């Protein structure tokens, strides 16, 4: 299975595609290693995570080039990934030292009652291509810190930065890598020795995984898609709002779950906002990020390019106007600003995953809130306003797992609860103390002074 440069198609390297038997063997190795790994002093697990962070940092220049070419991103996005992955490792090293139990009151004299946290066992991690390093590390690092072992399956689009690189960072059998497509992923989900499945990807695939895992009564955590909204109120600073809007929709070709796919703008500022957003979009240079100084690189593959082009074409047929941008020569897609979008079209209702900014004008805050919440997704939304109290009041009425006032929708930190509701997620949250809930189970443990008395 080859990895390719997303701009040129050049082969970057190859990995061996795993068979179902390979998955079974990987899970077996991880399961065999887990009890001893969990029994180590927390300082040893923390040290292994810090060692992985040091190895990653020492290879930063090499990894940067790999991410740029394998994901089609600009160098700045690659630098972010490397830094954020290191942050996940250091945060997880600290997590290893967190208390794993609490003393509970008891109504039985002589009973000492505890709730203790235990690792789940083997965690199956299925990760996406858009941020392969950091989204993989978001699962691998805390799961290992808390005494689990992990079997990681990266996307076939990023087998190197999402898979092989991880194998270089960790020693022993605590982290296993398998490579391949749906058959490999399905075996990980259904394997009797994987205690938990953590999937990051599309809502369609997430539903299928939830059905499989649910049938097996297996813990599952899903970080899925979003149809996120950026609300621009009529008192917003125009320059700030348009900059936030451009970054929210266009960064990394719009290929993230936290991209803004809907711009909901109050009428008083709408014309000026659209003009400034269009100016910024038209000024972004698109090309090969490995050989040129560009703002956007290629789409990840032909399927994503074609889907976005079709969605844009359908919207135009329904009355929308494209003010700038759109599909160029594949795989490059220019950032587009679209007005007069019919709310019934796919461009408005579905996750776009391309650099397209659909704009809808609303009369007031109440209409903006109604339009934002009119979606089955619930990941992240943002509100831009000059009045923080006004922004907070609107933000608290928006449906979603995350909301930002006066900032872009794409936000992520190692120590915060990251995740969505509705069709955007199922299960817990990643980040900080939420990882304790995500990757452990609680057990009640008691000790009682003898004698005890029962009726028979």
Short mmCIF file of C-alpha atoms in Angstrom, two decimals:
data_model
loop_
_atom_site.label_atom_id
_atom_site.label_comp_id
_atom_site.label_asym_id
_atom_site.label_seq_id
_atom_site.Cartn_x
_atom_site.Cartn_y
_atom_site.Cartn_z
CA UNK A 1 0.00 0.00 0.00
CA UNK A 2 1.61 3.24 -1.18
CA UNK A 3 1.64 6.68 0.36
CA UNK A 4 1.57 9.53 -2.16
CA UNK A 5 2.31 13.22 -2.39
CA UNK A 6 -1.15 14.79 -2.64
CA UNK A 7 -0.01 17.54 -5.04
CA UNK A 8 2.02 15.49 -7.49
CA UNK A 9 0.95 11.89 -6.96
CA UNK A 10 4.58 10.89 -6.34
CA UNK A 11 5.04 7.81 -4.15
CA UNK A 12 6.50 8.74 -0.76
CA UNK A 13 6.81 5.22 0.61
CA UNK A 14 4.90 2.01 1.10
CA UNK A 15 3.57 -0.10 3.94
CA UNK A 16 2.32 -3.65 4.04
CA UNK A 17 -1.46 -3.84 4.08
CA UNK A 18 -2.66 -5.85 7.06
CA UNK A 19 -4.82 -8.93 6.78
CA UNK A 20 -7.47 -9.99 9.26
CA UNK A 21 -4.92 -12.44 10.65
CA UNK A 22 -2.46 -9.57 11.11
CA UNK A 23 -5.09 -7.67 13.09
CA UNK A 24 -5.68 -10.69 15.30
CA UNK A 25 -1.95 -11.01 15.93
CA UNK A 26 -1.59 -7.30 16.73
CA UNK A 27 -4.50 -7.39 19.17
CA UNK A 28 -3.01 -10.51 20.73
CA UNK A 29 0.34 -8.82 21.30
CA UNK A 30 -1.32 -5.74 22.76
CA UNK A 31 -3.52 -7.84 25.05
CA UNK A 32 -0.54 -9.86 26.28
CA UNK A 33 1.44 -6.69 27.02
CA UNK A 34 -1.36 -4.81 28.78
CA UNK A 35 -1.31 -6.30 32.31
CA UNK A 36 2.41 -5.69 32.78
CA UNK A 37 2.15 -2.20 31.28
CA UNK A 38 -0.70 -1.29 33.64
CA UNK A 39 1.23 -2.69 36.61
CA UNK A 40 4.23 -0.41 35.99
CA UNK A 41 4.71 2.56 38.30
CA UNK A 42 3.02 5.59 36.74
CA UNK A 43 6.43 7.23 36.52
CA UNK A 44 7.55 4.60 34.01
CA UNK A 45 4.54 5.13 31.78
CA UNK A 46 5.01 8.90 31.99
CA UNK A 47 8.69 8.51 31.08
CA UNK A 48 7.78 6.48 27.98
CA UNK A 49 5.47 9.28 26.85
CA UNK A 50 8.11 11.95 27.43
CA UNK A 51 10.61 9.83 25.50
CA UNK A 52 8.17 9.67 22.58
CA UNK A 53 7.80 13.45 22.71
CA UNK A 54 11.59 13.89 22.61
CA UNK A 55 11.88 11.53 19.65
CA UNK A 56 9.19 13.43 17.79
CA UNK A 57 10.86 16.77 18.48
CA UNK A 58 14.23 15.46 17.27
CA UNK A 59 12.67 14.52 13.93
CA UNK A 60 10.54 17.66 13.55
CA UNK A 61 12.02 18.82 10.23
CA UNK A 62 11.63 15.38 8.63
CA UNK A 63 8.11 14.93 10.00
CA UNK A 64 7.14 18.40 8.82
CA UNK A 65 8.00 17.55 5.22
CA UNK A 66 6.20 14.24 5.47
CA UNK A 67 2.97 15.79 6.76
CA UNK A 68 3.07 18.54 4.12
CA UNK A 69 3.39 16.03 1.31
CA UNK A 70 1.21 13.22 2.64
CA UNK A 71 -1.72 15.43 3.74
CA UNK A 72 -1.36 18.30 1.23
CA UNK A 73 -1.20 20.96 3.94
CA UNK A 74 0.91 24.10 4.21
CA UNK A 75 4.03 23.94 6.43
CA UNK A 76 2.39 25.96 9.20
CA UNK A 77 -0.29 23.33 9.63
CA UNK A 78 2.39 20.63 9.84
CA UNK A 79 4.24 22.62 12.51
CA UNK A 80 1.00 22.91 14.44
CA UNK A 81 0.47 19.15 14.27
CA UNK A 82 3.95 18.38 15.55
CA UNK A 83 3.64 20.84 18.42
CA UNK A 84 0.13 19.71 19.33
CA UNK A 85 1.13 16.03 19.26
CA UNK A 86 4.01 16.84 21.60
CA UNK A 87 1.55 18.67 23.82
CA UNK A 88 -0.71 15.62 23.91
CA UNK A 89 2.23 13.45 25.00
CA UNK A 90 3.29 15.81 27.79
CA UNK A 91 -0.30 16.28 28.98
CA UNK A 92 -0.75 12.50 29.05
CA UNK A 93 2.49 12.09 31.01
CA UNK A 94 1.00 14.37 33.65
CA UNK A 95 -2.31 12.49 33.45
CA UNK A 96 -0.52 9.29 34.49
CA UNK A 97 0.03 10.83 37.94
CA UNK A 98 -3.61 11.73 38.54
CA UNK A 99 -5.46 10.00 41.43
CA UNK A 100 -7.13 6.80 40.27
CA UNK A 101 -9.51 6.31 43.19
CA UNK A 102 -11.62 7.95 45.86
CA UNK A 103 -12.87 6.97 49.30
CA UNK A 104 -16.65 6.61 49.46
CA UNK A 105 -18.87 6.87 52.55
CA UNK A 106 -20.53 3.63 53.65
CA UNK A 107 -23.53 2.85 55.83
CA UNK A 108 -21.89 -0.43 56.95
CA UNK A 109 -19.80 -0.18 60.08
CA UNK A 110 -16.30 -1.50 59.56
CA UNK A 111 -16.48 -1.27 55.76
CA UNK A 112 -13.83 0.69 53.86
CA UNK A 113 -15.33 1.65 50.50
CA UNK A 114 -13.41 2.77 47.43
CA UNK A 115 -14.09 3.64 43.81
CA UNK A 116 -10.99 2.86 41.77
CA UNK A 117 -10.23 3.57 38.13
CA UNK A 118 -8.97 0.68 36.03
CA UNK A 119 -7.67 0.66 32.46
CA UNK A 120 -10.07 -0.76 29.91
CA UNK A 121 -7.55 -3.12 28.28
CA UNK A 122 -6.87 -2.89 24.55
CA UNK A 123 -8.10 0.29 22.86
CA UNK A 124 -8.73 0.18 19.10
CA UNK A 125 -8.02 3.59 17.54
CA UNK A 126 -9.20 4.31 13.98
CA UNK A 127 -7.94 7.72 12.88
CA UNK A 128 -8.50 10.10 9.92
CA UNK A 129 -6.22 11.57 7.27
CA UNK A 130 -6.70 15.28 7.88
CA UNK A 131 -4.69 15.58 11.14
CA UNK A 132 -3.15 12.10 11.30
CA UNK A 133 -0.45 12.85 13.85
CA UNK A 134 -2.32 14.89 16.44
CA UNK A 135 -5.65 13.06 16.17
CA UNK A 136 -3.85 9.76 16.55
CA UNK A 137 -1.85 11.02 19.52
CA UNK A 138 -5.00 12.37 21.15
CA UNK A 139 -6.07 8.74 21.61
CA UNK A 140 -2.75 6.91 21.89
CA UNK A 141 -1.11 9.12 24.52
CA UNK A 142 -3.84 9.25 27.21
CA UNK A 143 -4.85 5.63 26.64
CA UNK A 144 -1.27 4.49 27.26
CA UNK A 145 -0.83 6.86 30.19
CA UNK A 146 -3.77 5.27 31.98
CA UNK A 147 -2.52 1.69 31.56
CA UNK A 148 -4.19 0.57 28.34
CA UNK A 149 -2.46 -0.73 25.26
CA UNK A 150 -3.49 0.46 21.79
CA UNK A 151 -3.93 -0.94 18.29
CA UNK A 152 -3.89 1.96 15.85
CA UNK A 153 -5.29 1.90 12.32
CA UNK A 154 -4.60 5.09 10.36
CA UNK A 155 -6.36 6.20 7.19
CA UNK A 156 -5.03 4.61 3.98
CA UNK A 157 -4.40 8.19 2.80
CA UNK A 158 -1.79 8.76 5.54
CA UNK A 159 -0.17 5.43 6.42
CA UNK A 160 3.18 7.05 7.22
CA UNK A 161 2.41 10.15 9.29
CA UNK A 162 -0.62 8.45 10.83
CA UNK A 163 0.88 5.00 11.38
CA UNK A 164 4.52 4.14 10.74
CA UNK A 165 5.71 7.27 12.51
CA UNK A 166 3.92 6.18 15.69
CA UNK A 167 5.73 2.85 15.65
CA UNK A 168 9.04 4.76 15.68
CA UNK A 169 8.07 6.77 18.75
CA UNK A 170 7.15 3.95 21.14
CA UNK A 171 8.97 0.80 22.28
CA UNK A 172 7.61 -2.67 22.93
CA UNK A 173 4.19 -4.14 22.21
CA UNK A 174 2.07 -1.51 23.99
CA UNK A 175 1.32 0.18 20.66
CA UNK A 176 0.53 -1.91 17.59
CA UNK A 177 -0.01 -0.53 14.07
CA UNK A 178 -2.25 -2.12 11.47
CA UNK A 179 -2.73 -0.72 7.97
CA UNK A 180 -5.60 -1.02 5.53
CA UNK A 181 -9.19 -0.22 4.72
CA UNK A 182 -12.68 -1.13 5.95
CA UNK A 183 -12.00 -4.85 6.41
CA UNK A 184 -9.12 -4.11 8.80
CA UNK A 185 -11.18 -1.55 10.68
CA UNK A 186 -14.16 -3.87 10.98
CA UNK A 187 -12.02 -6.62 12.48
CA UNK A 188 -10.65 -4.18 15.06
CA UNK A 189 -14.17 -3.14 15.99
CA UNK A 190 -15.49 -6.68 16.32
CA UNK A 191 -12.42 -8.38 17.82
CA UNK A 192 -13.38 -9.90 21.18
CA UNK A 193 -10.20 -8.59 22.84
CA UNK A 194 -10.58 -4.91 21.97
CA UNK A 195 -12.31 -3.37 24.97
CA UNK A 196 -12.98 0.01 23.40
CA UNK A 197 -13.20 1.52 19.92
CA UNK A 198 -12.25 5.15 19.39
CA UNK A 199 -13.11 6.41 15.90
CA UNK A 200 -12.55 9.82 14.37
CA UNK A 201 -14.09 10.34 10.95
CA UNK A 202 -17.32 10.69 9.03
CA UNK A 203 -20.76 10.41 10.58
CA UNK A 204 -21.73 7.72 8.05
CA UNK A 205 -18.90 5.40 9.07
CA UNK A 206 -19.38 6.31 12.72
CA UNK A 207 -22.98 5.12 12.63
CA UNK A 208 -21.88 1.75 11.27
CA UNK A 209 -19.20 1.40 13.95
CA UNK A 210 -21.68 2.36 16.68
CA UNK A 211 -24.08 -0.33 15.48
CA UNK A 212 -21.37 -2.99 15.47
CA UNK A 213 -19.89 -2.01 18.83
CA UNK A 214 -23.33 -1.64 20.40
CA UNK A 215 -24.27 -5.13 19.34
CA UNK A 216 -21.20 -6.39 21.17
CA UNK A 217 -21.88 -4.19 24.23
CA UNK A 218 -18.46 -2.65 23.67
CA UNK A 219 -17.48 0.86 24.74
CA UNK A 220 -17.29 3.20 21.77
CA UNK A 221 -16.27 6.84 21.40
CA UNK A 222 -16.99 8.65 18.15
CA UNK A 223 -15.64 12.03 17.05
CA UNK A 224 -17.61 12.71 13.89
CA UNK A 225 -18.42 15.44 11.39
CA UNK A 226 -19.91 18.86 11.84
CA UNK A 227 -21.89 21.46 9.93
CA UNK A 228 -20.55 24.29 12.02
CA UNK A 229 -21.80 27.87 11.99
CA UNK A 230 -20.06 31.22 12.28
CA UNK A 231 -22.51 33.90 13.43
CA UNK A 232 -21.58 37.51 12.63
CA UNK A 233 -23.68 40.03 14.55
CA UNK A 234 -24.26 43.52 13.23
CA UNK A 235 -21.93 45.23 15.72
CA UNK A 236 -18.91 43.06 14.79
CA UNK A 237 -15.58 44.56 13.76
CA UNK A 238 -15.58 43.96 10.00
CA UNK A 239 -11.86 43.21 9.60
CA UNK A 240 -11.83 40.82 12.53
CA UNK A 241 -15.03 39.09 11.44
CA UNK A 242 -13.85 38.54 7.86
CA UNK A 243 -10.43 37.28 9.00
CA UNK A 244 -12.08 34.88 11.45
CA UNK A 245 -14.53 33.80 8.75
CA UNK A 246 -11.81 33.18 6.17
CA UNK A 247 -9.71 31.10 8.56
CA UNK A 248 -12.75 29.19 9.80
CA UNK A 249 -13.76 28.05 6.30
CA UNK A 250 -10.56 27.93 4.27
CA UNK A 251 -7.75 26.64 6.52
CA UNK A 252 -6.39 23.31 5.26
CA UNK A 253 -8.75 23.44 2.27
CA UNK A 254 -11.74 23.28 4.63
CA UNK A 255 -10.95 19.64 5.33
CA UNK A 256 -11.58 19.52 9.08
CA UNK A 257 -14.55 18.60 11.23
CA UNK A 258 -14.34 22.02 12.93
CA UNK A 259 -14.43 24.07 9.72
CA UNK A 260 -17.23 26.65 9.45
CA UNK A 261 -19.59 25.40 6.75
CA UNK A 262 -22.22 28.08 7.32
CA UNK A 263 -21.76 31.85 7.68
CA UNK A 264 -24.86 33.36 9.28
CA UNK A 265 -24.60 37.14 9.05
CA UNK A 266 -26.92 39.80 10.42
CA UNK A 267 -28.34 42.08 7.71
CA UNK A 268 -26.76 45.33 8.89
CA UNK A 269 -23.24 44.12 8.20
CA UNK A 270 -23.86 41.45 5.56
CA UNK A 271 -22.87 43.31 2.36
CA UNK A 272 -19.65 44.64 3.83
CA UNK A 273 -18.78 41.29 5.38
CA UNK A 274 -19.32 39.40 2.14
CA UNK A 275 -17.19 41.91 0.22
CA UNK A 276 -14.31 41.65 2.68
CA UNK A 277 -14.53 37.84 2.90
CA UNK A 278 -14.50 37.68 -0.91
CA UNK A 279 -11.44 39.93 -1.06
CA UNK A 280 -9.58 37.73 1.38
CA UNK A 281 -10.57 34.51 -0.41
CA UNK A 282 -9.45 35.85 -3.80
CA UNK A 283 -6.06 36.80 -2.37
CA UNK A 284 -5.21 33.26 -1.17
CA UNK A 285 -2.66 31.52 -3.37
CA UNK A 286 -3.33 27.85 -4.09
CA UNK A 287 -0.65 25.37 -5.17
CA UNK A 288 1.87 22.74 -4.09
CA UNK A 289 2.76 23.57 -0.46
CA UNK A 290 6.00 21.57 -0.63
CA UNK A 291 7.51 23.60 -3.48
CA UNK A 292 5.64 26.93 -3.33
CA UNK A 293 4.76 29.59 -0.77
CA UNK A 294 0.98 29.09 -0.85
CA UNK A 295 -1.97 29.53 1.48
CA UNK A 296 -3.80 26.37 0.45
CA UNK A 297 -2.68 23.06 -0.98
CA UNK A 298 -4.47 20.25 -2.85
CA UNK A 299 -7.61 18.40 -1.92
CA UNK A 300 -6.84 15.05 -0.34
CA UNK A 301 -8.12 12.97 -3.27
CA UNK A 302 -10.27 13.03 -6.39
CA UNK A 303 -13.37 11.86 -4.56
CA UNK A 304 -13.31 14.82 -2.17
CA UNK A 305 -12.62 17.25 -5.03
CA UNK A 306 -15.50 15.90 -7.11
CA UNK A 307 -17.95 15.85 -4.22
CA UNK A 308 -17.26 19.50 -3.36
CA UNK A 309 -17.57 20.55 -7.02
CA UNK A 310 -20.90 18.75 -7.30
CA UNK A 311 -22.27 20.34 -4.13
CA UNK A 312 -21.28 23.79 -5.38
CA UNK A 313 -22.82 23.15 -8.79
CA UNK A 314 -26.09 21.96 -7.23
CA UNK A 315 -26.27 25.12 -5.10
CA UNK A 316 -25.75 27.33 -8.15
CA UNK A 317 -28.49 25.47 -9.99
CA UNK A 318 -30.77 26.24 -7.03
CA UNK A 319 -30.04 29.97 -7.24
CA UNK A 320 -26.76 30.52 -5.38
CA UNK A 321 -24.09 32.94 -6.62
CA UNK A 322 -20.36 32.14 -6.45
CA UNK A 323 -18.55 35.43 -5.89
CA UNK A 324 -15.06 33.95 -6.11
CA UNK A 325 -13.31 30.58 -6.22
CA UNK A 326 -14.41 27.06 -6.94
CA UNK A 327 -12.89 23.98 -8.56
CA UNK A 328 -9.72 24.57 -10.54
CA UNK A 329 -7.50 22.00 -12.18
CA UNK A 330 -7.60 18.95 -9.88
CA UNK A 331 -6.51 18.50 -7.18
CA UNK A 332 -6.63 22.23 -6.47
CA UNK A 333 -9.83 23.94 -5.33
CA UNK A 334 -9.86 27.72 -4.95
CA UNK A 335 -11.51 29.16 -1.79
CA UNK A 336 -15.09 30.06 -2.67
CA UNK A 337 -17.59 32.51 -1.23
CA UNK A 338 -21.23 31.70 -2.04
CA UNK A 339 -24.31 33.83 -1.42
CA UNK A 340 -28.07 33.32 -1.87
CA UNK A 341 -27.69 29.69 -0.82
CA UNK A 342 -30.90 27.68 -0.65
CA UNK A 343 -31.00 26.19 2.90
CA UNK A 344 -32.36 22.98 1.41
CA UNK A 345 -29.26 22.24 -0.68
CA UNK A 346 -26.48 19.87 0.28
CA UNK A 347 -24.06 22.79 0.39
CA UNK A 348 -25.98 24.14 3.38
CA UNK A 349 -27.24 20.95 5.01
CA UNK A 350 -24.18 18.69 4.83
CA UNK A 351 -20.55 18.86 5.89
CA UNK A 352 -18.68 20.26 2.87
CA UNK A 353 -15.04 19.34 3.65
CA UNK A 354 -13.76 21.82 1.07
CA UNK A 355 -12.78 25.53 1.09
CA UNK A 356 -16.28 26.89 0.56
CA UNK A 357 -17.98 29.61 2.62
CA UNK A 358 -21.78 29.65 2.12
CA UNK A 359 -23.36 32.86 3.47
CA UNK A 360 -26.94 33.34 4.67
CA UNK A 361 -28.26 36.74 5.75
CA UNK A 362 -30.59 36.90 8.78
CA UNK A 363 -32.57 39.74 10.29
CA UNK A 364 -31.74 39.41 13.97
CA UNK A 365 -30.27 37.27 16.76
CA UNK A 366 -33.37 35.12 17.12
CA UNK A 367 -33.28 34.13 13.46
CA UNK A 368 -29.54 33.48 13.67
CA UNK A 369 -30.00 31.14 16.63
CA UNK A 370 -32.80 29.28 14.91
CA UNK A 371 -30.76 28.81 11.73
CA UNK A 372 -27.66 27.66 13.63
CA UNK A 373 -29.61 25.03 15.54
CA UNK A 374 -31.43 23.76 12.46
CA UNK A 375 -29.04 20.86 11.87
CA UNK A 376 -28.59 17.27 13.00
CA UNK A 377 -24.94 18.03 13.77
CA UNK A 378 -23.69 19.62 16.97
CA UNK A 379 -19.92 20.07 17.04
CA UNK A 380 -18.76 23.71 17.25
CA UNK A 381 -20.09 27.21 16.56
CA UNK A 382 -18.68 30.72 16.86
CA UNK A 383 -20.16 34.16 17.44
CA UNK A 384 -18.46 37.43 16.46
CA UNK A 385 -19.60 40.64 18.15
CA UNK A 386 -18.27 43.82 19.76
CA UNK A 387 -20.33 43.11 22.89
CA UNK A 388 -19.04 40.13 24.88
CA UNK A 389 -22.19 39.93 26.98
CA UNK A 390 -24.30 39.80 23.84
CA UNK A 391 -22.00 37.18 22.34
CA UNK A 392 -22.13 35.02 25.45
CA UNK A 393 -25.92 35.24 25.60
CA UNK A 394 -26.17 34.03 22.00
CA UNK A 395 -23.45 31.39 22.45
CA UNK A 396 -25.28 29.77 25.36
CA UNK A 397 -28.31 29.17 23.16
CA UNK A 398 -26.40 27.45 20.36
CA UNK A 399 -26.55 23.67 20.09
CA UNK A 400 -23.15 21.99 20.11
CA UNK A 401 -20.35 20.52 22.15
CA UNK A 402 -18.16 23.61 21.78
CA UNK A 403 -18.71 27.32 21.18
CA UNK A 404 -16.36 30.29 20.82
CA UNK A 405 -17.03 34.01 21.08
CA UNK A 406 -14.87 36.28 18.91
CA UNK A 407 -12.69 33.50 17.55
CA UNK A 408 -12.63 31.00 14.72
CA UNK A 409 -14.38 27.64 14.88
CA UNK A 410 -11.14 25.59 14.55
CA UNK A 411 -9.85 25.47 18.13
CA UNK A 412 -8.20 22.58 19.94
CA UNK A 413 -6.05 22.24 23.06
CA UNK A 414 -4.75 19.17 24.86
CA UNK A 415 -6.38 20.04 28.18
CA UNK A 416 -9.92 20.92 27.10
CA UNK A 417 -13.04 18.78 26.52
CA UNK A 418 -13.25 18.28 22.76
CA UNK A 419 -16.28 16.66 21.14
CA UNK A 420 -19.79 17.07 19.82
CA UNK A 421 -23.39 16.00 20.27
CA UNK A 422 -26.05 14.64 17.94
CA UNK A 423 -24.60 13.41 14.66
CA UNK A 424 -21.24 14.94 15.60
CA UNK A 425 -20.32 12.48 18.30
CA UNK A 426 -21.12 9.67 20.67
CA UNK A 427 -19.35 8.78 23.88
CA UNK A 428 -17.11 10.92 26.02
CA UNK A 429 -14.84 13.87 25.43
CA UNK A 430 -11.15 13.94 24.69
CA UNK A 431 -8.78 16.21 26.58
CA UNK A 432 -7.65 16.86 30.16
CA UNK A 433 -9.60 15.16 32.92
CA UNK A 434 -12.16 13.95 30.38
CA UNK A 435 -9.57 11.38 29.33
CA UNK A 436 -9.99 9.74 32.73
CA UNK A 437 -13.61 9.01 31.87
CA UNK A 438 -12.75 8.13 28.30
CA UNK A 439 -10.05 5.52 28.87
CA UNK A 440 -10.81 3.97 32.26
CA UNK A 441 -13.69 2.22 34.00
CA UNK A 442 -14.67 2.67 37.63
CA UNK A 443 -14.89 -0.28 40.02
CA UNK A 444 -16.30 -0.42 43.53
CA UNK A 445 -13.90 -2.06 46.00
CA UNK A 446 -14.58 -2.69 49.71
CA UNK A 447 -12.79 -4.20 52.66
CA UNK A 448 -14.69 -5.09 55.84
CA UNK A 449 -13.48 -5.85 59.36
CA UNK A 450 -14.66 -9.28 60.47
CA UNK A 451 -16.97 -10.58 61.74
CA UNK A 452 -20.01 -9.84 59.58
CA UNK A 453 -23.51 -11.19 60.26
CA UNK A 454 -26.12 -12.47 57.79
CA UNK A 455 -29.32 -14.44 58.46
CA UNK A 456 -28.01 -17.69 56.96
#
